[in-house]
Amino acid sequence: MYKIAVFVSGRGSNLKAILNSIAKSKTKIEVVCVISDKIECSAFEIANKYKIPTYSVSQSENEFYVSYNEIISILKEFGTDLIVLAGFLKKIPDTLIDSFEKKIINIHPALLPSFGGKGMYGLNVHKAVFEKSAQVSGATIHFVDKIYDNGKIIAQESININGVNSPEEIAKKVLKIEHKLLPKIIFKFSENKVVEKNNRIYVF
Ligand code: GAR
């Protein structure tokens, strides 16, 4: 069984897409836990329906949260093969990155290296894309390193947005791509088909 942990911050539509794809494909992938920087969020409701354990994580001490050190132990106990940031909007601390080197991926709702970095998440990204009058946008899946949206790119899919009238319209189009691209790449990881060669990432 290939074990993944999914980090979320709110709505959880990507989490839902992952769970639906796993259910449909009957591949041997298990979502071992869902982790959020929130105490309550609709992504947790989705996890609860599937009886997947949930944890709220925070850097600061609070009785409702577990610390990142505890999360690292929990993820190791589950035997986590891959950590998927699916709409997780906080920065991952270096300790977690060091513990799961090249095992953390993120989905970003634009075509990196443009429209990434600190503060570039959710609708902020689509607003920037809209205001710049970019004519294409899309989704990027990349490895997570210690700098925001900086790790090597694993997969991208683009869409023409030259007729759109609002950032929300871009968000809707890009989300459709995300819901297909993220499960697809997770499956590729589970089949050992994501390989680094010549300083590039190849997905077979
Ligand atoms: C998604 O569009 C995801 O790409 C974005 O947050 C949204 C979460 O939606 N992530 C980022 O902006 C990270 N920089 P969801 O909770 O419905 O999956």
mmCIF file of C-alpha atoms and ligand atoms in Angstrom:
data_model
loop_
_atom_site.group_PDB
_atom_site.id
_atom_site.type_symbol
_atom_site.label_atom_id
_atom_site.label_comp_id
_atom_site.label_asym_id
_atom_site.label_seq_id
_atom_site.Cartn_x
_atom_site.Cartn_y
_atom_site.Cartn_z
ATOM 1 C CA MET A 1 0.000 0.000 0.000
ATOM 2 C CA TYR A 2 1.325 3.454 -0.975
ATOM 3 C CA LYS A 3 0.615 5.840 1.891
ATOM 4 C CA ILE A 4 -0.043 9.538 1.506
ATOM 5 C CA ALA A 5 -0.783 12.304 3.992
ATOM 6 C CA VAL A 6 -2.737 15.308 2.744
ATOM 7 C CA PHE A 7 -2.305 18.824 4.149
ATOM 8 C CA VAL A 8 -5.246 21.221 3.696
ATOM 9 C CA SER A 9 -6.361 24.634 4.873
ATOM 10 C CA GLY A 10 -10.045 24.914 4.034
ATOM 11 C CA ARG A 11 -12.460 23.773 1.383
ATOM 12 C CA GLY A 12 -10.756 20.485 0.475
ATOM 13 C CA SER A 13 -11.968 20.068 -3.098
ATOM 14 C CA ASN A 14 -8.558 18.689 -4.110
ATOM 15 C CA LEU A 15 -8.680 16.241 -1.196
ATOM 16 C CA LYS A 16 -12.101 15.125 -2.433
ATOM 17 C CA ALA A 17 -10.766 14.703 -5.972
ATOM 18 C CA ILE A 18 -7.888 12.559 -4.648
ATOM 19 C CA LEU A 19 -10.218 10.360 -2.595
ATOM 20 C CA ASN A 20 -12.688 9.962 -5.486
ATOM 21 C CA SER A 21 -9.917 9.015 -7.892
ATOM 22 C CA ILE A 22 -8.489 6.455 -5.484
ATOM 23 C CA ALA A 23 -11.951 4.954 -4.949
ATOM 24 C CA LYS A 24 -12.632 4.737 -8.685
ATOM 25 C CA SER A 25 -9.265 3.396 -9.750
ATOM 26 C CA LYS A 26 -8.891 0.826 -6.946
ATOM 27 C CA THR A 27 -5.158 1.568 -6.907
ATOM 28 C CA LYS A 28 -3.302 0.659 -3.775
ATOM 29 C CA ILE A 29 -3.104 4.153 -2.317
ATOM 30 C CA GLU A 30 -4.240 5.034 1.177
ATOM 31 C CA VAL A 31 -4.751 8.513 2.617
ATOM 32 C CA VAL A 32 -3.413 7.832 6.109
ATOM 33 C CA CYS A 33 -4.267 11.222 7.606
ATOM 34 C CA VAL A 34 -5.400 14.743 6.811
ATOM 35 C CA ILE A 35 -3.628 17.645 8.477
ATOM 36 C CA SER A 36 -4.727 21.257 8.657
ATOM 37 C CA ASP A 37 -3.591 24.520 10.157
ATOM 38 C CA LYS A 38 -7.251 24.992 11.167
ATOM 39 C CA ILE A 39 -9.209 23.327 13.928
ATOM 40 C CA GLU A 40 -12.314 23.053 11.823
ATOM 41 C CA CYS A 41 -12.587 23.158 8.039
ATOM 42 C CA SER A 42 -14.736 21.525 5.410
ATOM 43 C CA ALA A 43 -11.766 19.398 4.317
ATOM 44 C CA PHE A 44 -11.917 17.742 7.765
ATOM 45 C CA GLU A 45 -15.602 16.938 7.169
ATOM 46 C CA ILE A 46 -14.608 15.144 3.967
ATOM 47 C CA ALA A 47 -11.886 13.234 5.864
ATOM 48 C CA ASN A 48 -14.364 12.293 8.601
ATOM 49 C CA LYS A 49 -16.745 10.792 6.038
ATOM 50 C CA TYR A 50 -13.918 8.512 4.929
ATOM 51 C CA LYS A 51 -12.925 7.837 8.578
ATOM 52 C CA ILE A 52 -9.476 9.275 7.941
ATOM 53 C CA PRO A 53 -7.732 10.617 11.070
ATOM 54 C CA THR A 54 -7.332 14.394 11.178
ATOM 55 C CA TYR A 55 -4.814 16.575 13.009
ATOM 56 C CA SER A 56 -4.569 20.330 13.491
ATOM 57 C CA VAL A 57 -0.980 21.491 13.375
ATOM 58 C CA SER A 58 0.566 24.741 14.516
ATOM 59 C CA GLN A 59 3.945 26.238 15.284
ATOM 60 C CA SER A 60 2.507 27.929 18.375
ATOM 61 C CA GLU A 61 1.546 26.082 21.561
ATOM 62 C CA ASN A 62 -2.179 25.605 21.999
ATOM 63 C CA GLU A 63 -4.165 22.758 23.539
ATOM 64 C CA PHE A 64 -6.139 22.181 20.312
ATOM 65 C CA TYR A 65 -3.108 21.797 18.104
ATOM 66 C CA VAL A 66 -0.292 19.310 17.756
ATOM 67 C CA SER A 67 3.226 20.559 17.125
ATOM 68 C CA TYR A 68 5.143 19.957 13.914
ATOM 69 C CA ASN A 69 7.513 17.659 15.833
ATOM 70 C CA GLU A 70 4.572 15.523 16.868
ATOM 71 C CA ILE A 71 3.275 15.554 13.295
ATOM 72 C CA ILE A 72 6.652 14.299 12.051
ATOM 73 C CA SER A 73 6.421 11.347 14.482
ATOM 74 C CA ILE A 74 2.813 10.652 13.482
ATOM 75 C CA LEU A 75 3.656 10.733 9.762
ATOM 76 C CA LYS A 76 6.578 8.353 10.334
ATOM 77 C CA GLU A 77 4.448 5.985 12.409
ATOM 78 C CA PHE A 78 1.924 5.815 9.560
ATOM 79 C CA GLY A 79 4.795 4.966 7.192
ATOM 80 C CA THR A 80 3.962 7.962 4.990
ATOM 81 C CA ASP A 81 5.469 7.666 1.506
ATOM 82 C CA LEU A 82 4.346 11.059 0.183
ATOM 83 C CA ILE A 83 3.041 14.294 1.697
ATOM 84 C CA VAL A 84 0.639 16.183 -0.539
ATOM 85 C CA LEU A 85 -0.059 19.859 0.060
ATOM 86 C CA ALA A 86 -3.527 20.233 -1.440
ATOM 87 C CA GLY A 87 -4.467 23.800 -0.646
ATOM 88 C CA PHE A 88 -2.286 24.111 2.460
ATOM 89 C CA LEU A 89 -1.637 27.819 2.785
ATOM 90 C CA LYS A 90 1.008 27.985 5.519
ATOM 91 C CA LYS A 91 4.759 27.595 5.106
ATOM 92 C CA ILE A 92 6.046 24.124 5.934
ATOM 93 C CA PRO A 93 8.780 24.348 8.589
ATOM 94 C CA ASP A 94 12.297 23.273 7.684
ATOM 95 C CA THR A 95 12.245 20.390 10.208
ATOM 96 C CA LEU A 96 9.403 18.704 8.334
ATOM 97 C CA ILE A 97 11.107 19.300 4.987
ATOM 98 C CA ASP A 98 14.365 17.785 6.306
ATOM 99 C CA SER A 99 12.479 14.744 7.618
ATOM 100 C CA PHE A 100 10.692 14.116 4.300
ATOM 101 C CA GLU A 101 13.181 15.283 1.710
ATOM 102 C CA LYS A 102 11.838 14.989 -1.862
ATOM 103 C CA LYS A 103 8.692 13.463 -0.425
ATOM 104 C CA ILE A 104 6.563 16.611 -0.202
ATOM 105 C CA ILE A 105 4.670 17.962 -3.193
ATOM 106 C CA ASN A 106 2.433 21.002 -3.574
ATOM 107 C CA ILE A 107 -0.219 22.047 -6.048
ATOM 108 C CA HIS A 108 -0.110 25.705 -7.016
ATOM 109 C CA PRO A 109 -2.945 27.345 -8.986
ATOM 110 C CA ALA A 110 -0.785 29.090 -11.609
ATOM 111 C CA LEU A 111 2.087 28.358 -13.948
ATOM 112 C CA LEU A 112 5.228 28.629 -11.813
ATOM 113 C CA PRO A 113 7.747 30.233 -11.711
ATOM 114 C CA SER A 114 5.298 33.092 -12.418
ATOM 115 C CA PHE A 115 2.716 34.139 -9.842
ATOM 116 C CA GLY A 116 4.276 32.266 -6.927
ATOM 117 C CA GLY A 117 5.976 33.154 -3.653
ATOM 118 C CA LYS A 118 4.880 34.537 -0.303
ATOM 119 C CA GLY A 119 1.272 35.695 -0.219
ATOM 120 C CA MET A 120 0.502 34.016 -3.518
ATOM 121 C CA TYR A 121 -2.228 31.574 -2.619
ATOM 122 C CA GLY A 122 -5.860 30.990 -3.457
ATOM 123 C CA LEU A 123 -7.673 33.915 -5.044
ATOM 124 C CA ASN A 124 -4.634 36.229 -4.614
ATOM 125 C CA VAL A 125 -2.937 34.234 -7.359
ATOM 126 C CA HIS A 126 -5.860 34.504 -9.767
ATOM 127 C CA LYS A 127 -6.215 38.242 -9.055
ATOM 128 C CA ALA A 128 -2.550 38.767 -9.955
ATOM 129 C CA VAL A 129 -2.938 36.686 -13.118
ATOM 130 C CA PHE A 130 -6.085 38.655 -14.068
ATOM 131 C CA GLU A 131 -4.548 42.072 -13.350
ATOM 132 C CA LYS A 132 -1.442 41.237 -15.367
ATOM 133 C CA SER A 133 -3.751 40.305 -18.238
ATOM 134 C CA ALA A 134 -1.990 36.960 -18.602
ATOM 135 C CA GLN A 135 -3.573 35.038 -21.453
ATOM 136 C CA VAL A 136 -2.794 31.574 -20.135
ATOM 137 C CA SER A 137 -2.850 30.143 -16.647
ATOM 138 C CA GLY A 138 -2.938 26.655 -15.207
ATOM 139 C CA ALA A 139 -1.793 24.410 -12.394
ATOM 140 C CA THR A 140 1.687 23.391 -11.278
ATOM 141 C CA ILE A 141 2.751 20.477 -9.116
ATOM 142 C CA HIS A 142 6.214 20.866 -7.648
ATOM 143 C CA PHE A 143 8.477 19.522 -4.931
ATOM 144 C CA VAL A 144 8.452 21.555 -1.742
ATOM 145 C CA ASP A 145 11.737 22.960 -0.513
ATOM 146 C CA LYS A 146 12.553 25.627 2.038
ATOM 147 C CA ILE A 147 11.579 28.536 -0.214
ATOM 148 C CA TYR A 148 7.958 29.304 -1.211
ATOM 149 C CA ASP A 149 6.935 27.725 -4.547
ATOM 150 C CA ASN A 150 10.582 27.144 -5.442
ATOM 151 C CA GLY A 151 11.080 23.376 -5.700
ATOM 152 C CA LYS A 152 11.518 21.586 -8.989
ATOM 153 C CA ILE A 153 8.433 21.375 -11.184
ATOM 154 C CA ILE A 154 6.933 17.922 -11.640
ATOM 155 C CA ALA A 155 3.911 18.641 -13.831
ATOM 156 C CA GLN A 156 2.012 21.553 -15.332
ATOM 157 C CA GLU A 157 -1.135 21.952 -17.327
ATOM 158 C CA SER A 158 -2.177 25.202 -18.925
ATOM 159 C CA ILE A 159 -5.429 26.717 -20.112
ATOM 160 C CA ASN A 160 -6.254 29.646 -22.349
ATOM 161 C CA ILE A 161 -7.897 32.410 -20.319
ATOM 162 C CA ASN A 162 -8.130 35.200 -22.864
ATOM 163 C CA GLY A 163 -11.929 35.469 -22.640
ATOM 164 C CA VAL A 164 -12.294 35.637 -18.853
ATOM 165 C CA ASN A 165 -14.031 38.486 -17.004
ATOM 166 C CA SER A 166 -12.903 37.912 -13.411
ATOM 167 C CA PRO A 167 -10.283 36.232 -11.203
ATOM 168 C CA GLU A 168 -13.047 33.907 -9.972
ATOM 169 C CA GLU A 169 -13.581 32.697 -13.509
ATOM 170 C CA ILE A 170 -9.876 31.855 -13.783
ATOM 171 C CA ALA A 171 -10.013 30.071 -10.420
ATOM 172 C CA LYS A 172 -12.860 27.875 -11.640
ATOM 173 C CA LYS A 173 -11.071 26.897 -14.841
ATOM 174 C CA VAL A 174 -7.790 26.178 -13.039
ATOM 175 C CA LEU A 175 -9.479 24.146 -10.291
ATOM 176 C CA LYS A 176 -10.898 21.795 -12.926
ATOM 177 C CA ILE A 177 -7.335 21.119 -14.090
ATOM 178 C CA GLU A 178 -6.096 20.668 -10.511
ATOM 179 C CA HIS A 179 -8.690 18.003 -9.770
ATOM 180 C CA LYS A 180 -7.364 15.837 -12.608
ATOM 181 C CA LEU A 181 -3.661 16.650 -12.451
ATOM 182 C CA LEU A 182 -3.105 16.063 -8.729
ATOM 183 C CA PRO A 183 -4.551 12.525 -8.531
ATOM 184 C CA LYS A 184 -2.753 11.638 -11.778
ATOM 185 C CA ILE A 185 0.635 12.669 -10.372
ATOM 186 C CA ILE A 186 -0.001 10.937 -7.033
ATOM 187 C CA PHE A 187 -0.702 7.724 -8.964
ATOM 188 C CA LYS A 188 2.566 8.214 -10.874
ATOM 189 C CA PHE A 189 4.468 8.561 -7.587
ATOM 190 C CA SER A 190 2.832 5.383 -6.270
ATOM 191 C CA GLU A 191 4.001 3.553 -9.395
ATOM 192 C CA ASN A 192 7.549 4.919 -9.037
ATOM 193 C CA LYS A 193 7.149 6.797 -12.321
ATOM 194 C CA VAL A 194 8.443 10.178 -11.126
ATOM 195 C CA VAL A 195 12.187 10.257 -11.616
ATOM 196 C CA GLU A 196 14.883 12.915 -11.295
ATOM 197 C CA LYS A 197 17.486 12.723 -14.055
ATOM 198 C CA ASN A 198 19.871 15.320 -15.536
ATOM 199 C CA ASN A 199 18.657 17.833 -12.943
ATOM 200 C CA ARG A 200 15.110 17.576 -14.329
ATOM 201 C CA ILE A 201 11.978 15.731 -13.242
ATOM 202 C CA TYR A 202 10.551 13.123 -15.617
ATOM 203 C CA VAL A 203 7.094 11.611 -15.259
ATOM 204 C CA PHE A 204 6.775 8.357 -17.167
HETATM 205 C C1 GAR B 1 -6.391 25.297 -4.698
HETATM 206 O O1 GAR B 1 -6.707 26.084 -5.805
HETATM 207 C C2 GAR B 1 -4.882 25.175 -4.551
HETATM 208 O O2 GAR B 1 -4.203 25.149 -5.754
HETATM 209 C C3 GAR B 1 -4.573 26.450 -3.805
HETATM 210 O O3 GAR B 1 -5.602 26.566 -2.851
HETATM 211 C C4 GAR B 1 -6.798 26.001 -3.398
HETATM 212 C C5 GAR B 1 -7.366 25.040 -2.379
HETATM 213 O O4 GAR B 1 -8.601 24.548 -2.799
HETATM 214 N N1 GAR B 1 -3.267 26.382 -3.210
HETATM 215 C C6 GAR B 1 -2.468 27.441 -3.128
HETATM 216 O O5 GAR B 1 -2.803 28.558 -3.481
HETATM 217 C C7 GAR B 1 -1.086 27.171 -2.548
HETATM 218 N N2 GAR B 1 -0.198 28.239 -2.843
HETATM 219 P P1 GAR B 1 -9.223 23.233 -2.143
HETATM 220 O O6 GAR B 1 -9.116 23.396 -0.623
HETATM 221 O O7 GAR B 1 -10.645 23.227 -2.590
HETATM 222 O O8 GAR B 1 -8.456 22.043 -2.631
#
